[in-house]
Amino acid sequence: MDTKREIREFLTSRRGRITPQQAGLPIFGDNRRVPGLRREEVAMLAGVSVDYYTRLERGNLRGASESVLDAVARALQLDEAERAHLFDLARAAGPGKPSRRSAPKQVRLSVQRLLDAMTDAPALVQNGRLDILAANRLGRALYSELYLDPTRPVNHARFTFLDPRAHDFYPDWDRAANDGVALLRAEAGRNPYDRALTDLVGELSTRSEEFRIRWAAHNVRLHQTGAKHFHHPVVGDLTLTFEMMELAADPGLNLLAYSAEPGSRSAEALNLLASWTATLDQPETAHATDEA
């Protein structure tokens, strides 16, 4: 990743989306050439000189203090995910490479046993690249459309942008697409030297215009809790809430679990999915390794 370019495009895109009115600034005349804030306006709001902010926006965050980054984040009205991304980019711009350890490529057997013990909830483990590294039977059943692709590991973003079935599987495909790209963009800030992530982004950029457009927007987001909508080819429509939990012993891996509101149509569909799963002869063997 070209860190300076990432910083420049991220800060420029955030500046361009805020109007002077949103920032509480007066407008004099109607000769503004840009819809968003000017650099000097961001500098004033952040309490730094115009020259210094210009240097930051040109990609030179090296040496910027936490207080300065916080001031810029407030001036640009960054949300929690965007603020974290700005700090990640600043670390990437610092001397040497970030010391973040690469995420494991497989899950431990104890984690797989935990997944398998969750018999009433679809659950899986994924990394920041949105690779599914392990799942329980109900999780594999929920994402059965993704597992039809022989490419391993199964990847949410690759399915969303390269498989035509994704438009049926995700009733709100635009939201799924936007969320997926925003998560990959955030991961790129956290781990800019991840070759596998660079390869994935390159593949998707080459093969999908929809991905290229979204990637260029530099949007980022957190993925901790919420609701997702699915149209499963066997049980129909489901609305499931999800919780994302980091595996503390395996930095870079997260456990994603779903549930349905009791008594709802989605709960009935989830029960039907469990029954359908029980009829499968040979569920795919999960990728797991011995305990470290």
PDB file of C-alpha atoms in Angstrom, residues 15-246:
ATOM      1  CA  ARG A  15     -12.700  17.126   3.904  1.00  0.00           C
ATOM      2  CA  GLY A  16     -14.765  17.128   0.743  1.00  0.00           C
ATOM      3  CA  ARG A  17     -17.882  15.731   2.384  1.00  0.00           C
ATOM      4  CA  ILE A  18     -18.243  18.430   5.081  1.00  0.00           C
ATOM      5  CA  THR A  19     -19.862  21.715   4.165  1.00  0.00           C
ATOM      6  CA  PRO A  20     -18.996  24.962   5.941  1.00  0.00           C
ATOM      7  CA  GLN A  21     -22.514  24.979   7.395  1.00  0.00           C
ATOM      8  CA  GLN A  22     -21.963  21.536   8.915  1.00  0.00           C
ATOM      9  CA  ALA A  23     -18.715  22.789  10.432  1.00  0.00           C
ATOM     10  CA  GLY A  24     -20.407  25.894  11.826  1.00  0.00           C
ATOM     11  CA  LEU A  25     -18.450  28.269   9.612  1.00  0.00           C
ATOM     12  CA  PRO A  26     -19.826  31.417   7.953  1.00  0.00           C
ATOM     13  CA  ILE A  27     -19.922  31.597   4.157  1.00  0.00           C
ATOM     14  CA  PHE A  28     -18.883  34.765   2.377  1.00  0.00           C
ATOM     15  CA  GLY A  29     -19.789  34.962  -1.289  1.00  0.00           C
ATOM     16  CA  ASP A  30     -20.577  32.097  -3.638  1.00  0.00           C
ATOM     17  CA  ASN A  31     -17.221  31.607  -5.347  1.00  0.00           C
ATOM     18  CA  ARG A  32     -16.257  28.363  -3.631  1.00  0.00           C
ATOM     19  CA  ARG A  33     -14.692  25.948  -6.098  1.00  0.00           C
ATOM     20  CA  VAL A  34     -15.073  22.886  -3.870  1.00  0.00           C
ATOM     21  CA  PRO A  35     -18.229  21.663  -2.110  1.00  0.00           C
ATOM     22  CA  GLY A  36     -16.433  20.741   1.091  1.00  0.00           C
ATOM     23  CA  LEU A  37     -14.107  22.529   3.445  1.00  0.00           C
ATOM     24  CA  ARG A  38     -10.959  24.269   2.301  1.00  0.00           C
ATOM     25  CA  ARG A  39      -7.624  23.278   3.754  1.00  0.00           C
ATOM     26  CA  GLU A  40      -7.324  26.560   5.616  1.00  0.00           C
ATOM     27  CA  GLU A  41     -10.731  25.958   7.193  1.00  0.00           C
ATOM     28  CA  VAL A  42      -9.738  22.504   8.414  1.00  0.00           C
ATOM     29  CA  ALA A  43      -6.488  23.958   9.753  1.00  0.00           C
ATOM     30  CA  MET A  44      -8.385  26.640  11.657  1.00  0.00           C
ATOM     31  CA  LEU A  45     -10.832  24.113  13.121  1.00  0.00           C
ATOM     32  CA  ALA A  46      -7.965  21.831  14.141  1.00  0.00           C
ATOM     33  CA  GLY A  47      -5.901  24.653  15.631  1.00  0.00           C
ATOM     34  CA  VAL A  48      -2.850  24.132  13.401  1.00  0.00           C
ATOM     35  CA  SER A  49      -1.211  26.225  10.730  1.00  0.00           C
ATOM     36  CA  VAL A  50      -2.308  25.935   7.117  1.00  0.00           C
ATOM     37  CA  ASP A  51       1.192  24.859   6.101  1.00  0.00           C
ATOM     38  CA  TYR A  52       1.205  22.115   8.730  1.00  0.00           C
ATOM     39  CA  TYR A  53      -2.213  20.762   7.777  1.00  0.00           C
ATOM     40  CA  THR A  54      -1.241  20.885   4.093  1.00  0.00           C
ATOM     41  CA  ARG A  55       1.788  18.742   4.931  1.00  0.00           C
ATOM     42  CA  LEU A  56      -0.452  16.247   6.738  1.00  0.00           C
ATOM     43  CA  GLU A  57      -2.917  16.057   3.876  1.00  0.00           C
ATOM     44  CA  ARG A  58      -0.120  15.485   1.401  1.00  0.00           C
ATOM     45  CA  GLY A  59       0.546  12.236   3.214  1.00  0.00           C
ATOM     46  CA  ASN A  60       3.176  13.171   5.764  1.00  0.00           C
ATOM     47  CA  LEU A  61       1.723  12.042   9.110  1.00  0.00           C
ATOM     48  CA  ARG A  62       5.114  10.971  10.387  1.00  0.00           C
ATOM     49  CA  GLY A  63       5.705  12.563  13.787  1.00  0.00           C
ATOM     50  CA  ALA A  64       2.142  13.868  14.149  1.00  0.00           C
ATOM     51  CA  SER A  65       1.192  13.729  17.824  1.00  0.00           C
ATOM     52  CA  GLU A  66      -1.931  12.048  19.165  1.00  0.00           C
ATOM     53  CA  SER A  67      -3.328  15.449  20.127  1.00  0.00           C
ATOM     54  CA  VAL A  68      -2.887  16.740  16.567  1.00  0.00           C
ATOM     55  CA  LEU A  69      -4.521  13.638  15.100  1.00  0.00           C
ATOM     56  CA  ASP A  70      -7.404  14.015  17.552  1.00  0.00           C
ATOM     57  CA  ALA A  71      -7.797  17.667  16.549  1.00  0.00           C
ATOM     58  CA  VAL A  72      -7.865  16.759  12.850  1.00  0.00           C
ATOM     59  CA  ALA A  73     -10.369  13.981  13.556  1.00  0.00           C
ATOM     60  CA  ARG A  74     -12.663  16.452  15.344  1.00  0.00           C
ATOM     61  CA  ALA A  75     -12.310  19.045  12.595  1.00  0.00           C
ATOM     62  CA  LEU A  76     -13.235  16.478   9.939  1.00  0.00           C
ATOM     63  CA  GLN A  77     -16.013  15.047  12.139  1.00  0.00           C
ATOM     64  CA  LEU A  78     -14.616  11.522  11.856  1.00  0.00           C
ATOM     65  CA  ASP A  79     -16.601   8.713  13.442  1.00  0.00           C
ATOM     66  CA  GLU A  80     -15.011   6.009  15.590  1.00  0.00           C
ATOM     67  CA  ALA A  81     -14.006   3.820  12.658  1.00  0.00           C
ATOM     68  CA  GLU A  82     -12.574   6.740  10.674  1.00  0.00           C
ATOM     69  CA  ARG A  83     -10.612   8.028  13.663  1.00  0.00           C
ATOM     70  CA  ALA A  84      -9.113   4.571  14.220  1.00  0.00           C
ATOM     71  CA  HIS A  85      -8.237   4.425  10.513  1.00  0.00           C
ATOM     72  CA  LEU A  86      -6.471   7.790  10.704  1.00  0.00           C
ATOM     73  CA  PHE A  87      -4.362   6.558  13.621  1.00  0.00           C
ATOM     74  CA  ASP A  88      -3.602   3.325  11.760  1.00  0.00           C
ATOM     75  CA  LEU A  89      -2.400   5.322   8.767  1.00  0.00           C
ATOM     76  CA  ALA A  90      -0.241   7.456  11.042  1.00  0.00           C
ATOM     77  CA  ARG A  91       1.390   4.331  12.478  1.00  0.00           C
ATOM     78  CA  ALA A  92       1.995   3.024   8.967  1.00  0.00           C
ATOM     79  CA  ALA A  93       3.647   6.347   8.074  1.00  0.00           C
ATOM     80  CA  GLY A  94       6.016   6.126  11.027  1.00  0.00           C
ATOM     81  CA  PRO A  95       9.549   4.726  10.964  1.00  0.00           C
ATOM     82  CA  GLY A  96       9.744   1.030  10.164  1.00  0.00           C
ATOM     83  CA  LYS A  97       6.828  -1.306   9.588  1.00  0.00           C
ATOM     84  CA  PRO A  98       3.975  -1.638  12.088  1.00  0.00           C
ATOM     85  CA  SER A  99       4.665  -4.470  14.529  1.00  0.00           C
ATOM     86  CA  ARG A 100       1.262  -6.081  14.076  1.00  0.00           C
ATOM     87  CA  ARG A 101       1.546  -9.858  14.015  1.00  0.00           C
ATOM     88  CA  SER A 102       0.084 -11.664  11.017  1.00  0.00           C
ATOM     89  CA  ALA A 103      -3.232 -13.368  11.724  1.00  0.00           C
ATOM     90  CA  PRO A 104      -3.151 -17.179  11.858  1.00  0.00           C
ATOM     91  CA  LYS A 105      -4.142 -18.919   8.654  1.00  0.00           C
ATOM     92  CA  GLN A 106      -5.949 -21.708  10.512  1.00  0.00           C
ATOM     93  CA  VAL A 107      -7.927 -22.004  13.719  1.00  0.00           C
ATOM     94  CA  ARG A 108      -6.983 -24.022  16.767  1.00  0.00           C
ATOM     95  CA  LEU A 109      -8.877 -27.232  17.533  1.00  0.00           C
ATOM     96  CA  SER A 110     -10.280 -25.756  20.727  1.00  0.00           C
ATOM     97  CA  VAL A 111     -11.818 -22.916  18.715  1.00  0.00           C
ATOM     98  CA  GLN A 112     -13.362 -25.407  16.290  1.00  0.00           C
ATOM     99  CA  ARG A 113     -14.788 -27.366  19.237  1.00  0.00           C
ATOM    100  CA  LEU A 114     -16.324 -24.148  20.550  1.00  0.00           C
ATOM    101  CA  LEU A 115     -17.917 -23.504  17.172  1.00  0.00           C
ATOM    102  CA  ASP A 116     -19.254 -27.055  16.977  1.00  0.00           C
ATOM    103  CA  ALA A 117     -20.777 -26.733  20.453  1.00  0.00           C
ATOM    104  CA  MET A 118     -22.902 -23.822  19.208  1.00  0.00           C
ATOM    105  CA  THR A 119     -25.589 -26.018  17.647  1.00  0.00           C
ATOM    106  CA  ASP A 120     -28.434 -23.474  17.559  1.00  0.00           C
ATOM    107  CA  ALA A 121     -26.562 -20.497  16.135  1.00  0.00           C
ATOM    108  CA  PRO A 122     -24.645 -20.074  12.876  1.00  0.00           C
ATOM    109  CA  ALA A 123     -21.072 -19.233  13.825  1.00  0.00           C
ATOM    110  CA  LEU A 124     -17.777 -18.827  12.025  1.00  0.00           C
ATOM    111  CA  VAL A 125     -14.263 -17.484  12.419  1.00  0.00           C
ATOM    112  CA  GLN A 126     -12.917 -14.991   9.893  1.00  0.00           C
ATOM    113  CA  ASN A 127      -9.893 -12.756   9.498  1.00  0.00           C
ATOM    114  CA  GLY A 128      -9.606  -9.111   8.477  1.00  0.00           C
ATOM    115  CA  ARG A 129      -9.491 -10.060   4.788  1.00  0.00           C
ATOM    116  CA  LEU A 130     -12.992 -11.559   5.240  1.00  0.00           C
ATOM    117  CA  ASP A 131     -11.738 -15.118   4.726  1.00  0.00           C
ATOM    118  CA  ILE A 132     -13.887 -17.713   6.486  1.00  0.00           C
ATOM    119  CA  LEU A 133     -11.361 -19.989   8.183  1.00  0.00           C
ATOM    120  CA  ALA A 134     -13.770 -22.193  10.151  1.00  0.00           C
ATOM    121  CA  ALA A 135     -17.495 -22.575  10.818  1.00  0.00           C
ATOM    122  CA  ASN A 136     -19.962 -24.812  12.591  1.00  0.00           C
ATOM    123  CA  ARG A 137     -22.458 -26.873  10.597  1.00  0.00           C
ATOM    124  CA  LEU A 138     -25.173 -24.226  10.811  1.00  0.00           C
ATOM    125  CA  GLY A 139     -22.711 -21.545   9.763  1.00  0.00           C
ATOM    126  CA  ARG A 140     -21.673 -23.550   6.709  1.00  0.00           C
ATOM    127  CA  ALA A 141     -25.343 -24.145   5.923  1.00  0.00           C
ATOM    128  CA  LEU A 142     -26.156 -20.429   6.180  1.00  0.00           C
ATOM    129  CA  TYR A 143     -23.288 -19.586   3.838  1.00  0.00           C
ATOM    130  CA  SER A 144     -23.729 -22.647   1.615  1.00  0.00           C
ATOM    131  CA  GLU A 145     -23.764 -20.434  -1.483  1.00  0.00           C
ATOM    132  CA  LEU A 146     -20.233 -19.228  -0.692  1.00  0.00           C
ATOM    133  CA  TYR A 147     -18.941 -22.783  -0.243  1.00  0.00           C
ATOM    134  CA  LEU A 148     -20.020 -23.718  -3.776  1.00  0.00           C
ATOM    135  CA  ASP A 149     -16.957 -21.838  -5.035  1.00  0.00           C
ATOM    136  CA  PRO A 150     -13.985 -24.261  -4.882  1.00  0.00           C
ATOM    137  CA  THR A 151     -11.551 -21.426  -4.071  1.00  0.00           C
ATOM    138  CA  ARG A 152     -10.269 -21.661  -0.509  1.00  0.00           C
ATOM    139  CA  PRO A 153     -10.428 -20.022   1.866  1.00  0.00           C
ATOM    140  CA  VAL A 154     -14.008 -18.934   1.283  1.00  0.00           C
ATOM    141  CA  ASN A 155     -14.094 -15.139   1.117  1.00  0.00           C
ATOM    142  CA  HIS A 156     -17.065 -12.815   1.667  1.00  0.00           C
ATOM    143  CA  ALA A 157     -15.808 -10.061  -0.632  1.00  0.00           C
ATOM    144  CA  ARG A 158     -14.914 -12.380  -3.486  1.00  0.00           C
ATOM    145  CA  PHE A 159     -18.408 -13.885  -3.336  1.00  0.00           C
ATOM    146  CA  THR A 160     -20.113 -10.503  -3.101  1.00  0.00           C
ATOM    147  CA  PHE A 161     -18.402  -8.979  -6.121  1.00  0.00           C
ATOM    148  CA  LEU A 162     -17.540 -11.916  -8.359  1.00  0.00           C
ATOM    149  CA  ASP A 163     -20.425 -14.372  -7.923  1.00  0.00           C
ATOM    150  CA  PRO A 164     -23.765 -13.456  -9.554  1.00  0.00           C
ATOM    151  CA  ARG A 165     -25.609 -15.449  -6.886  1.00  0.00           C
ATOM    152  CA  ALA A 166     -24.643 -12.817  -4.331  1.00  0.00           C
ATOM    153  CA  HIS A 167     -27.351 -10.471  -5.615  1.00  0.00           C
ATOM    154  CA  ASP A 168     -30.001 -13.037  -4.705  1.00  0.00           C
ATOM    155  CA  PHE A 169     -28.335 -14.126  -1.462  1.00  0.00           C
ATOM    156  CA  TYR A 170     -28.111 -10.543  -0.149  1.00  0.00           C
ATOM    157  CA  PRO A 171     -31.494  -8.802  -0.631  1.00  0.00           C
ATOM    158  CA  ASP A 172     -29.747  -5.496   0.115  1.00  0.00           C
ATOM    159  CA  TRP A 173     -26.720  -6.152  -2.049  1.00  0.00           C
ATOM    160  CA  ASP A 174     -25.552  -2.523  -2.044  1.00  0.00           C
ATOM    161  CA  ARG A 175     -25.301  -2.509   1.726  1.00  0.00           C
ATOM    162  CA  ALA A 176     -23.436  -5.812   1.774  1.00  0.00           C
ATOM    163  CA  ALA A 177     -21.059  -4.505  -0.888  1.00  0.00           C
ATOM    164  CA  ASN A 178     -20.458  -1.187   0.891  1.00  0.00           C
ATOM    165  CA  ASP A 179     -19.878  -2.887   4.234  1.00  0.00           C
ATOM    166  CA  GLY A 180     -17.471  -5.427   2.781  1.00  0.00           C
ATOM    167  CA  VAL A 181     -15.304  -2.825   1.075  1.00  0.00           C
ATOM    168  CA  ALA A 182     -15.314  -0.586   4.152  1.00  0.00           C
ATOM    169  CA  LEU A 183     -14.092  -3.499   6.274  1.00  0.00           C
ATOM    170  CA  LEU A 184     -11.312  -4.308   3.805  1.00  0.00           C
ATOM    171  CA  ARG A 185     -10.286  -0.647   3.666  1.00  0.00           C
ATOM    172  CA  ALA A 186     -10.060  -0.549   7.480  1.00  0.00           C
ATOM    173  CA  GLU A 187      -7.988  -3.738   7.466  1.00  0.00           C
ATOM    174  CA  ALA A 188      -5.641  -2.203   4.899  1.00  0.00           C
ATOM    175  CA  GLY A 189      -4.985   0.631   7.335  1.00  0.00           C
ATOM    176  CA  ARG A 190      -4.341  -1.757  10.219  1.00  0.00           C
ATOM    177  CA  ASN A 191      -2.153  -4.100   8.218  1.00  0.00           C
ATOM    178  CA  PRO A 192      -0.780  -2.273   5.167  1.00  0.00           C
ATOM    179  CA  TYR A 193       1.887  -4.898   4.448  1.00  0.00           C
ATOM    180  CA  ASP A 194      -0.481  -7.871   4.193  1.00  0.00           C
ATOM    181  CA  ARG A 195       0.431  -9.325   0.794  1.00  0.00           C
ATOM    182  CA  ALA A 196      -2.653 -11.564   0.681  1.00  0.00           C
ATOM    183  CA  LEU A 197      -4.883  -8.524   1.253  1.00  0.00           C
ATOM    184  CA  THR A 198      -3.074  -6.588  -1.467  1.00  0.00           C
ATOM    185  CA  ASP A 199      -3.573  -9.507  -3.851  1.00  0.00           C
ATOM    186  CA  LEU A 200      -7.275  -9.731  -2.988  1.00  0.00           C
ATOM    187  CA  VAL A 201      -7.833  -6.009  -3.516  1.00  0.00           C
ATOM    188  CA  GLY A 202      -5.937  -6.214  -6.805  1.00  0.00           C
ATOM    189  CA  GLU A 203      -8.027  -9.144  -7.995  1.00  0.00           C
ATOM    190  CA  LEU A 204     -11.319  -7.471  -7.071  1.00  0.00           C
ATOM    191  CA  SER A 205     -10.256  -4.130  -8.553  1.00  0.00           C
ATOM    192  CA  THR A 206      -9.343  -5.808 -11.818  1.00  0.00           C
ATOM    193  CA  ARG A 207     -12.498  -7.878 -12.115  1.00  0.00           C
ATOM    194  CA  SER A 208     -15.215  -5.676 -10.599  1.00  0.00           C
ATOM    195  CA  GLU A 209     -16.046  -2.073 -11.417  1.00  0.00           C
ATOM    196  CA  GLU A 210     -18.474  -2.064  -8.473  1.00  0.00           C
ATOM    197  CA  PHE A 211     -15.566  -2.836  -6.174  1.00  0.00           C
ATOM    198  CA  ARG A 212     -13.282  -0.211  -7.751  1.00  0.00           C
ATOM    199  CA  ILE A 213     -15.860   2.532  -7.260  1.00  0.00           C
ATOM    200  CA  ARG A 214     -16.362   1.666  -3.610  1.00  0.00           C
ATOM    201  CA  TRP A 215     -12.669   1.197  -2.894  1.00  0.00           C
ATOM    202  CA  ALA A 216     -11.955   4.688  -4.238  1.00  0.00           C
ATOM    203  CA  ALA A 217     -14.423   6.192  -1.732  1.00  0.00           C
ATOM    204  CA  HIS A 218     -12.074   5.390   1.203  1.00  0.00           C
ATOM    205  CA  ASN A 219     -14.972   4.586   3.525  1.00  0.00           C
ATOM    206  CA  VAL A 220     -14.245   2.520   6.630  1.00  0.00           C
ATOM    207  CA  ARG A 221     -16.472   1.017   9.301  1.00  0.00           C
ATOM    208  CA  LEU A 222     -16.515  -1.159  12.393  1.00  0.00           C
ATOM    209  CA  HIS A 223     -18.240  -4.531  12.355  1.00  0.00           C
ATOM    210  CA  GLN A 224     -19.210  -5.401  15.911  1.00  0.00           C
ATOM    211  CA  THR A 225     -22.969  -5.879  16.064  1.00  0.00           C
ATOM    212  CA  GLY A 226     -26.034  -5.363  13.894  1.00  0.00           C
ATOM    213  CA  ALA A 227     -28.505  -7.148  11.650  1.00  0.00           C
ATOM    214  CA  LYS A 228     -28.084  -8.843   8.286  1.00  0.00           C
ATOM    215  CA  HIS A 229     -30.636  -9.948   5.730  1.00  0.00           C
ATOM    216  CA  PHE A 230     -30.272 -13.135   3.712  1.00  0.00           C
ATOM    217  CA  HIS A 231     -32.270 -14.928   1.051  1.00  0.00           C
ATOM    218  CA  HIS A 232     -31.230 -18.533   1.463  1.00  0.00           C
ATOM    219  CA  PRO A 233     -31.935 -20.842  -1.501  1.00  0.00           C
ATOM    220  CA  VAL A 234     -33.401 -23.517   0.809  1.00  0.00           C
ATOM    221  CA  VAL A 235     -35.236 -21.694   3.620  1.00  0.00           C
ATOM    222  CA  GLY A 236     -35.931 -18.289   2.091  1.00  0.00           C
ATOM    223  CA  ASP A 237     -35.599 -14.922   3.832  1.00  0.00           C
ATOM    224  CA  LEU A 238     -33.850 -14.495   7.173  1.00  0.00           C
ATOM    225  CA  THR A 239     -33.076 -11.455   9.282  1.00  0.00           C
ATOM    226  CA  LEU A 240     -30.386 -12.319  11.816  1.00  0.00           C
ATOM    227  CA  THR A 241     -28.592 -10.238  14.404  1.00  0.00           C
ATOM    228  CA  PHE A 242     -24.852 -10.732  14.737  1.00  0.00           C
ATOM    229  CA  GLU A 243     -22.139 -10.241  17.320  1.00  0.00           C
ATOM    230  CA  MET A 244     -18.468 -10.059  16.420  1.00  0.00           C
ATOM    231  CA  MET A 245     -15.925 -11.036  19.083  1.00  0.00           C
ATOM    232  CA  GLU A 246     -12.150 -10.869  18.744  1.00  0.00           C
TER     233      GLU A 246
END
